[in-house]
């Protein structure tokens, strides 16, 4: 498999890019190129909620209020989730999540996964049906297992350490399924339909825009907590 910007394959930071036609989707006239670029992370969120079987009435817990976590929040709401909680260490991102419709926002201030799981259950009024780990932090994976109800599911989106010490027996005896996500699987059409129909507004996640010549500044902005960046866009047109 080849994927842009995954070594040894180069990325697409250039004026023109020759892309395989089979993987191109025509944007309706009212969908901008910026919204088109957001279909990639949105497709990850669509696939994540699909893998977690998020449906009408689901109680959903999301770890990490970054771009993927926020998009999972929007998709979960679109799929009918009755309650969505999201965790993060950053007050600003939690405020953004609340603005985007999160029912509960929980600031992580402890490394005690079991204690945090209890806090989450108390905040949500019970354990979630599915937990979506979008932070890539090892301790969040552990917390997700403890936090999810028996018979529920944990979906791993973020990538942390190659080897993680997790309470696998706890998951096994409570029949908590652990499911992986590798980007997406044929989800672009659904993501595009969500944007084109107005179900999901991805434009509000784009907080910063730069030209191609300003790419270094764009990456520095995305890496800086002080910038309060959610999604940084690089415009490669003339």
PDB file of C-alpha atoms in Angstrom:
ATOM      1  CA  UNK A   1       0.000   0.000   0.000  1.00  0.00           C
ATOM      2  CA  UNK A   2       1.218   3.498  -0.850  1.00  0.00           C
ATOM      3  CA  UNK A   3      -0.001   6.503   1.108  1.00  0.00           C
ATOM      4  CA  UNK A   4       1.090  10.104   0.566  1.00  0.00           C
ATOM      5  CA  UNK A   5       3.642  11.286   3.141  1.00  0.00           C
ATOM      6  CA  UNK A   6       4.127   7.805   4.597  1.00  0.00           C
ATOM      7  CA  UNK A   7       7.833   6.983   4.077  1.00  0.00           C
ATOM      8  CA  UNK A   8       9.221   6.178   1.622  1.00  0.00           C
ATOM      9  CA  UNK A   9       6.364   7.816  -0.326  1.00  0.00           C
ATOM     10  CA  UNK A  10       6.590  11.595  -0.643  1.00  0.00           C
ATOM     11  CA  UNK A  11       3.731  13.869   0.360  1.00  0.00           C
ATOM     12  CA  UNK A  12       1.731  16.212  -1.858  1.00  0.00           C
ATOM     13  CA  UNK A  13       3.115  19.614  -0.865  1.00  0.00           C
ATOM     14  CA  UNK A  14       3.505  20.801  -4.442  1.00  0.00           C
ATOM     15  CA  UNK A  15       1.704  22.905  -7.037  1.00  0.00           C
ATOM     16  CA  UNK A  16       0.552  19.934  -9.103  1.00  0.00           C
ATOM     17  CA  UNK A  17       0.112  16.305  -8.101  1.00  0.00           C
ATOM     18  CA  UNK A  18      -0.596  13.412 -10.462  1.00  0.00           C
ATOM     19  CA  UNK A  19      -3.062  11.265  -8.531  1.00  0.00           C
ATOM     20  CA  UNK A  20      -4.504   7.877  -9.462  1.00  0.00           C
ATOM     21  CA  UNK A  21      -7.942   8.499 -10.979  1.00  0.00           C
ATOM     22  CA  UNK A  22      -9.511   5.565  -9.111  1.00  0.00           C
ATOM     23  CA  UNK A  23      -8.991   7.412  -5.842  1.00  0.00           C
ATOM     24  CA  UNK A  24     -10.333  10.802  -6.956  1.00  0.00           C
ATOM     25  CA  UNK A  25     -13.790  12.111  -6.057  1.00  0.00           C
ATOM     26  CA  UNK A  26     -15.454  15.024  -7.813  1.00  0.00           C
ATOM     27  CA  UNK A  27     -16.454  17.829  -5.465  1.00  0.00           C
ATOM     28  CA  UNK A  28     -19.833  19.488  -5.978  1.00  0.00           C
ATOM     29  CA  UNK A  29     -19.577  23.166  -6.933  1.00  0.00           C
ATOM     30  CA  UNK A  30     -20.604  24.320  -3.456  1.00  0.00           C
ATOM     31  CA  UNK A  31     -17.902  22.262  -1.677  1.00  0.00           C
ATOM     32  CA  UNK A  32     -14.564  24.104  -1.404  1.00  0.00           C
ATOM     33  CA  UNK A  33     -11.104  22.632  -1.878  1.00  0.00           C
ATOM     34  CA  UNK A  34     -10.506  23.192   1.849  1.00  0.00           C
ATOM     35  CA  UNK A  35     -13.577  21.111   2.654  1.00  0.00           C
ATOM     36  CA  UNK A  36     -12.318  18.564   0.150  1.00  0.00           C
ATOM     37  CA  UNK A  37      -9.023  18.339   2.034  1.00  0.00           C
ATOM     38  CA  UNK A  38     -10.957  17.787   5.261  1.00  0.00           C
ATOM     39  CA  UNK A  39     -12.553  14.669   3.784  1.00  0.00           C
ATOM     40  CA  UNK A  40      -9.410  12.721   4.672  1.00  0.00           C
ATOM     41  CA  UNK A  41      -9.657  13.151   8.468  1.00  0.00           C
ATOM     42  CA  UNK A  42     -13.451  13.057   8.266  1.00  0.00           C
ATOM     43  CA  UNK A  43     -13.231   9.655   6.570  1.00  0.00           C
ATOM     44  CA  UNK A  44     -11.145   8.438   9.511  1.00  0.00           C
ATOM     45  CA  UNK A  45     -13.900   9.584  11.874  1.00  0.00           C
ATOM     46  CA  UNK A  46     -16.621   7.953   9.758  1.00  0.00           C
ATOM     47  CA  UNK A  47     -14.749   4.653   9.716  1.00  0.00           C
ATOM     48  CA  UNK A  48     -14.003   4.878  13.448  1.00  0.00           C
ATOM     49  CA  UNK A  49     -17.676   5.287  14.326  1.00  0.00           C
ATOM     50  CA  UNK A  50     -18.510   2.502  11.890  1.00  0.00           C
ATOM     51  CA  UNK A  51     -16.008   0.166  13.570  1.00  0.00           C
ATOM     52  CA  UNK A  52     -17.411   1.133  16.973  1.00  0.00           C
ATOM     53  CA  UNK A  53     -20.979   0.533  15.778  1.00  0.00           C
ATOM     54  CA  UNK A  54     -22.060   3.941  17.019  1.00  0.00           C
ATOM     55  CA  UNK A  55     -25.807   4.184  16.494  1.00  0.00           C
ATOM     56  CA  UNK A  56     -28.960   5.853  17.768  1.00  0.00           C
ATOM     57  CA  UNK A  57     -28.856   5.903  21.558  1.00  0.00           C
ATOM     58  CA  UNK A  58     -25.159   5.039  21.918  1.00  0.00           C
ATOM     59  CA  UNK A  59     -23.182   6.474  24.798  1.00  0.00           C
ATOM     60  CA  UNK A  60     -19.772   7.369  23.379  1.00  0.00           C
ATOM     61  CA  UNK A  61     -16.494   8.296  25.052  1.00  0.00           C
ATOM     62  CA  UNK A  62     -13.758   9.974  23.010  1.00  0.00           C
ATOM     63  CA  UNK A  63     -10.174  10.326  24.180  1.00  0.00           C
ATOM     64  CA  UNK A  64      -8.466  13.397  22.707  1.00  0.00           C
ATOM     65  CA  UNK A  65     -10.071  16.614  21.447  1.00  0.00           C
ATOM     66  CA  UNK A  66      -7.759  17.056  18.481  1.00  0.00           C
ATOM     67  CA  UNK A  67      -9.002  17.130  14.865  1.00  0.00           C
ATOM     68  CA  UNK A  68      -9.815  13.399  14.730  1.00  0.00           C
ATOM     69  CA  UNK A  69     -11.479  13.382  18.141  1.00  0.00           C
ATOM     70  CA  UNK A  70     -13.600  16.428  17.284  1.00  0.00           C
ATOM     71  CA  UNK A  71     -14.615  14.932  13.950  1.00  0.00           C
ATOM     72  CA  UNK A  72     -15.544  11.683  15.724  1.00  0.00           C
ATOM     73  CA  UNK A  73     -17.720  13.802  18.004  1.00  0.00           C
ATOM     74  CA  UNK A  74     -19.524  15.343  15.025  1.00  0.00           C
ATOM     75  CA  UNK A  75     -19.949  11.992  13.255  1.00  0.00           C
ATOM     76  CA  UNK A  76     -21.178  10.256  16.425  1.00  0.00           C
ATOM     77  CA  UNK A  77     -23.819  12.953  16.851  1.00  0.00           C
ATOM     78  CA  UNK A  78     -24.825  12.564  13.205  1.00  0.00           C
ATOM     79  CA  UNK A  79     -25.237   8.806  13.738  1.00  0.00           C
ATOM     80  CA  UNK A  80     -27.612   9.429  16.648  1.00  0.00           C
ATOM     81  CA  UNK A  81     -25.424   9.025  19.735  1.00  0.00           C
ATOM     82  CA  UNK A  82     -27.438  10.131  22.762  1.00  0.00           C
ATOM     83  CA  UNK A  83     -24.457  11.108  24.895  1.00  0.00           C
ATOM     84  CA  UNK A  84     -20.886  11.929  23.893  1.00  0.00           C
ATOM     85  CA  UNK A  85     -18.092  12.663  26.365  1.00  0.00           C
ATOM     86  CA  UNK A  86     -14.608  13.789  25.360  1.00  0.00           C
ATOM     87  CA  UNK A  87     -11.384  13.996  27.361  1.00  0.00           C
ATOM     88  CA  UNK A  88      -8.249  16.088  26.947  1.00  0.00           C
ATOM     89  CA  UNK A  89      -5.517  17.810  28.936  1.00  0.00           C
ATOM     90  CA  UNK A  90      -6.123  21.174  27.251  1.00  0.00           C
ATOM     91  CA  UNK A  91      -8.872  23.523  28.478  1.00  0.00           C
ATOM     92  CA  UNK A  92      -9.156  25.322  25.139  1.00  0.00           C
ATOM     93  CA  UNK A  93      -9.753  22.144  23.157  1.00  0.00           C
ATOM     94  CA  UNK A  94     -12.323  20.984  25.691  1.00  0.00           C
ATOM     95  CA  UNK A  95     -14.102  24.328  25.283  1.00  0.00           C
ATOM     96  CA  UNK A  96     -14.108  23.802  21.516  1.00  0.00           C
ATOM     97  CA  UNK A  97     -15.526  20.301  22.003  1.00  0.00           C
ATOM     98  CA  UNK A  98     -18.312  21.721  24.166  1.00  0.00           C
ATOM     99  CA  UNK A  99     -19.057  24.275  21.455  1.00  0.00           C
ATOM    100  CA  UNK A 100     -19.232  21.468  18.892  1.00  0.00           C
ATOM    101  CA  UNK A 101     -21.856  19.602  20.879  1.00  0.00           C
ATOM    102  CA  UNK A 102     -20.076  17.389  23.421  1.00  0.00           C
ATOM    103  CA  UNK A 103     -22.437  16.522  26.270  1.00  0.00           C
ATOM    104  CA  UNK A 104     -19.565  16.088  28.724  1.00  0.00           C
ATOM    105  CA  UNK A 105     -15.985  17.399  28.690  1.00  0.00           C
ATOM    106  CA  UNK A 106     -13.479  15.908  31.100  1.00  0.00           C
ATOM    107  CA  UNK A 107     -10.046  17.332  31.780  1.00  0.00           C
ATOM    108  CA  UNK A 108      -7.435  14.646  32.397  1.00  0.00           C
ATOM    109  CA  UNK A 109      -5.307  15.525  35.409  1.00  0.00           C
ATOM    110  CA  UNK A 110      -4.261  12.106  36.695  1.00  0.00           C
ATOM    111  CA  UNK A 111      -2.249   9.122  35.512  1.00  0.00           C
ATOM    112  CA  UNK A 112      -4.465   6.770  37.524  1.00  0.00           C
ATOM    113  CA  UNK A 113      -6.498   5.072  34.784  1.00  0.00           C
ATOM    114  CA  UNK A 114      -8.939   3.357  37.128  1.00  0.00           C
ATOM    115  CA  UNK A 115      -9.647   6.566  39.028  1.00  0.00           C
ATOM    116  CA  UNK A 116     -10.172   8.428  35.750  1.00  0.00           C
ATOM    117  CA  UNK A 117     -12.542   5.689  34.548  1.00  0.00           C
ATOM    118  CA  UNK A 118     -14.604   6.171  37.699  1.00  0.00           C
ATOM    119  CA  UNK A 119     -14.679   9.938  37.143  1.00  0.00           C
ATOM    120  CA  UNK A 120     -15.863   9.397  33.571  1.00  0.00           C
ATOM    121  CA  UNK A 121     -18.639   7.027  34.666  1.00  0.00           C
ATOM    122  CA  UNK A 122     -19.810   9.507  37.275  1.00  0.00           C
ATOM    123  CA  UNK A 123     -19.807  12.359  34.747  1.00  0.00           C
ATOM    124  CA  UNK A 124     -21.670  10.336  32.095  1.00  0.00           C
ATOM    125  CA  UNK A 125     -24.108   8.726  34.512  1.00  0.00           C
ATOM    126  CA  UNK A 126     -22.794   5.275  33.643  1.00  0.00           C
ATOM    127  CA  UNK A 127     -20.185   3.590  31.501  1.00  0.00           C
ATOM    128  CA  UNK A 128     -20.091   4.293  27.743  1.00  0.00           C
ATOM    129  CA  UNK A 129     -21.047   1.677  25.168  1.00  0.00           C
ATOM    130  CA  UNK A 130     -17.995   2.472  23.060  1.00  0.00           C
ATOM    131  CA  UNK A 131     -14.736   4.313  23.656  1.00  0.00           C
ATOM    132  CA  UNK A 132     -12.827   5.881  20.761  1.00  0.00           C
ATOM    133  CA  UNK A 133      -9.138   6.343  21.589  1.00  0.00           C
ATOM    134  CA  UNK A 134      -7.976   9.269  19.409  1.00  0.00           C
ATOM    135  CA  UNK A 135      -5.098  10.667  21.474  1.00  0.00           C
ATOM    136  CA  UNK A 136      -2.353   8.120  20.851  1.00  0.00           C
ATOM    137  CA  UNK A 137      -1.501   8.199  24.563  1.00  0.00           C
ATOM    138  CA  UNK A 138      -0.834   4.776  26.115  1.00  0.00           C
ATOM    139  CA  UNK A 139      -2.597   5.599  29.373  1.00  0.00           C
ATOM    140  CA  UNK A 140      -5.752   6.542  27.460  1.00  0.00           C
ATOM    141  CA  UNK A 141      -5.859   3.048  25.952  1.00  0.00           C
ATOM    142  CA  UNK A 142      -5.707   1.605  29.464  1.00  0.00           C
ATOM    143  CA  UNK A 143      -8.383   3.992  30.727  1.00  0.00           C
ATOM    144  CA  UNK A 144     -10.615   3.138  27.772  1.00  0.00           C
ATOM    145  CA  UNK A 145     -10.663  -0.513  28.782  1.00  0.00           C
ATOM    146  CA  UNK A 146     -11.557   0.255  32.392  1.00  0.00           C
ATOM    147  CA  UNK A 147     -14.125   2.895  31.391  1.00  0.00           C
ATOM    148  CA  UNK A 148     -16.095   0.937  28.777  1.00  0.00           C
ATOM    149  CA  UNK A 149     -19.116  -1.057  29.884  1.00  0.00           C
ATOM    150  CA  UNK A 150     -19.020  -4.844  29.864  1.00  0.00           C
ATOM    151  CA  UNK A 151     -19.875  -6.060  26.380  1.00  0.00           C
ATOM    152  CA  UNK A 152     -18.857  -2.732  24.873  1.00  0.00           C
ATOM    153  CA  UNK A 153     -16.036  -1.856  22.496  1.00  0.00           C
ATOM    154  CA  UNK A 154     -12.788   0.109  22.480  1.00  0.00           C
ATOM    155  CA  UNK A 155     -11.683   1.440  19.087  1.00  0.00           C
ATOM    156  CA  UNK A 156      -8.016   2.343  18.694  1.00  0.00           C
ATOM    157  CA  UNK A 157      -7.435   5.274  16.348  1.00  0.00           C
ATOM    158  CA  UNK A 158      -4.387   6.954  17.873  1.00  0.00           C
ATOM    159  CA  UNK A 159      -0.955   5.378  17.657  1.00  0.00           C
ATOM    160  CA  UNK A 160       1.109   5.263  20.832  1.00  0.00           C
ATOM    161  CA  UNK A 161       3.921   2.881  21.749  1.00  0.00           C
ATOM    162  CA  UNK A 162       4.441  -0.298  19.752  1.00  0.00           C
ATOM    163  CA  UNK A 163       4.015  -2.326  22.944  1.00  0.00           C
ATOM    164  CA  UNK A 164       1.550  -1.208  25.617  1.00  0.00           C
ATOM    165  CA  UNK A 165       0.925  -2.782  29.024  1.00  0.00           C
ATOM    166  CA  UNK A 166      -2.869  -3.075  29.157  1.00  0.00           C
ATOM    167  CA  UNK A 167      -5.360  -4.854  31.481  1.00  0.00           C
ATOM    168  CA  UNK A 168      -6.205  -7.470  28.879  1.00  0.00           C
ATOM    169  CA  UNK A 169      -7.760  -9.890  31.408  1.00  0.00           C
ATOM    170  CA  UNK A 170     -10.109  -7.118  32.552  1.00  0.00           C
ATOM    171  CA  UNK A 171     -11.191  -6.668  28.932  1.00  0.00           C
ATOM    172  CA  UNK A 172     -11.518 -10.399  28.375  1.00  0.00           C
ATOM    173  CA  UNK A 173     -13.632 -11.277  31.407  1.00  0.00           C
ATOM    174  CA  UNK A 174     -15.942  -8.330  30.739  1.00  0.00           C
ATOM    175  CA  UNK A 175     -16.057  -9.073  26.990  1.00  0.00           C
ATOM    176  CA  UNK A 176     -14.861  -5.607  25.999  1.00  0.00           C
ATOM    177  CA  UNK A 177     -13.925  -5.839  22.325  1.00  0.00           C
ATOM    178  CA  UNK A 178     -10.739  -4.098  21.206  1.00  0.00           C
ATOM    179  CA  UNK A 179     -10.882  -3.001  17.574  1.00  0.00           C
ATOM    180  CA  UNK A 180      -8.256  -1.356  15.431  1.00  0.00           C
ATOM    181  CA  UNK A 181      -8.628   1.336  12.797  1.00  0.00           C
ATOM    182  CA  UNK A 182      -6.233   1.751   9.886  1.00  0.00           C
ATOM    183  CA  UNK A 183      -7.254   5.095   8.408  1.00  0.00           C
ATOM    184  CA  UNK A 184     -10.503   4.250   6.532  1.00  0.00           C
ATOM    185  CA  UNK A 185     -12.118   1.766   4.168  1.00  0.00           C
ATOM    186  CA  UNK A 186     -14.223   3.122   1.275  1.00  0.00           C
ATOM    187  CA  UNK A 187     -15.570   5.965   3.420  1.00  0.00           C
ATOM    188  CA  UNK A 188     -14.852   8.969   1.194  1.00  0.00           C
ATOM    189  CA  UNK A 189     -18.279   8.908  -0.549  1.00  0.00           C
ATOM    190  CA  UNK A 190     -20.115   8.949   2.781  1.00  0.00           C
ATOM    191  CA  UNK A 191     -17.853  11.687   4.161  1.00  0.00           C
ATOM    192  CA  UNK A 192     -18.397  13.792   1.034  1.00  0.00           C
ATOM    193  CA  UNK A 193     -22.166  13.288   1.265  1.00  0.00           C
ATOM    194  CA  UNK A 194     -22.117  14.494   4.889  1.00  0.00           C
ATOM    195  CA  UNK A 195     -20.280  17.676   3.923  1.00  0.00           C
ATOM    196  CA  UNK A 196     -22.204  18.314   0.701  1.00  0.00           C
ATOM    197  CA  UNK A 197     -25.567  17.916   2.451  1.00  0.00           C
ATOM    198  CA  UNK A 198     -24.571  20.202   5.316  1.00  0.00           C
ATOM    199  CA  UNK A 199     -24.818  17.463   7.932  1.00  0.00           C
ATOM    200  CA  UNK A 200     -21.281  18.188   9.065  1.00  0.00           C
ATOM    201  CA  UNK A 201     -19.475  21.528   8.843  1.00  0.00           C
ATOM    202  CA  UNK A 202     -15.737  20.874   8.660  1.00  0.00           C
ATOM    203  CA  UNK A 203     -14.836  24.490   7.833  1.00  0.00           C
ATOM    204  CA  UNK A 204     -15.016  25.568  11.460  1.00  0.00           C
ATOM    205  CA  UNK A 205     -12.187  23.188  12.360  1.00  0.00           C
ATOM    206  CA  UNK A 206      -9.822  25.074  10.018  1.00  0.00           C
ATOM    207  CA  UNK A 207      -8.244  27.638  12.323  1.00  0.00           C
ATOM    208  CA  UNK A 208      -5.152  28.617  10.294  1.00  0.00           C
ATOM    209  CA  UNK A 209      -4.272  28.895   6.612  1.00  0.00           C
ATOM    210  CA  UNK A 210      -0.847  29.272   4.980  1.00  0.00           C
ATOM    211  CA  UNK A 211       0.632  29.410   1.502  1.00  0.00           C
ATOM    212  CA  UNK A 212       2.907  26.702   0.163  1.00  0.00           C
ATOM    213  CA  UNK A 213       5.918  28.957   0.817  1.00  0.00           C
ATOM    214  CA  UNK A 214       4.846  29.207   4.468  1.00  0.00           C
ATOM    215  CA  UNK A 215       4.750  25.434   4.991  1.00  0.00           C
ATOM    216  CA  UNK A 216       7.387  25.432   7.741  1.00  0.00           C
ATOM    217  CA  UNK A 217       5.424  28.046   9.669  1.00  0.00           C
ATOM    218  CA  UNK A 218       2.293  25.956   9.155  1.00  0.00           C
ATOM    219  CA  UNK A 219       3.889  22.876  10.733  1.00  0.00           C
ATOM    220  CA  UNK A 220       5.266  24.966  13.602  1.00  0.00           C
ATOM    221  CA  UNK A 221       1.793  26.398  14.217  1.00  0.00           C
ATOM    222  CA  UNK A 222       0.226  22.944  14.211  1.00  0.00           C
ATOM    223  CA  UNK A 223       2.838  21.796  16.740  1.00  0.00           C
ATOM    224  CA  UNK A 224       2.361  24.740  19.098  1.00  0.00           C
ATOM    225  CA  UNK A 225      -0.260  24.579  21.837  1.00  0.00           C
ATOM    226  CA  UNK A 226      -0.046  28.355  22.210  1.00  0.00           C
ATOM    227  CA  UNK A 227      -1.343  28.824  18.653  1.00  0.00           C
ATOM    228  CA  UNK A 228      -4.624  27.140  19.605  1.00  0.00           C
ATOM    229  CA  UNK A 229      -4.628  25.454  16.212  1.00  0.00           C
ATOM    230  CA  UNK A 230      -7.192  22.774  15.463  1.00  0.00           C
ATOM    231  CA  UNK A 231      -6.630  22.130  11.764  1.00  0.00           C
ATOM    232  CA  UNK A 232      -3.954  23.945   9.777  1.00  0.00           C
ATOM    233  CA  UNK A 233      -4.411  24.263   6.016  1.00  0.00           C
ATOM    234  CA  UNK A 234      -1.664  24.773   3.415  1.00  0.00           C
ATOM    235  CA  UNK A 235      -2.925  26.251   0.141  1.00  0.00           C
ATOM    236  CA  UNK A 236      -0.811  24.953  -2.736  1.00  0.00           C
ATOM    237  CA  UNK A 237      -2.440  27.017  -5.482  1.00  0.00           C
ATOM    238  CA  UNK A 238      -0.684  29.976  -7.099  1.00  0.00           C
TER     239      UNK A 238
END
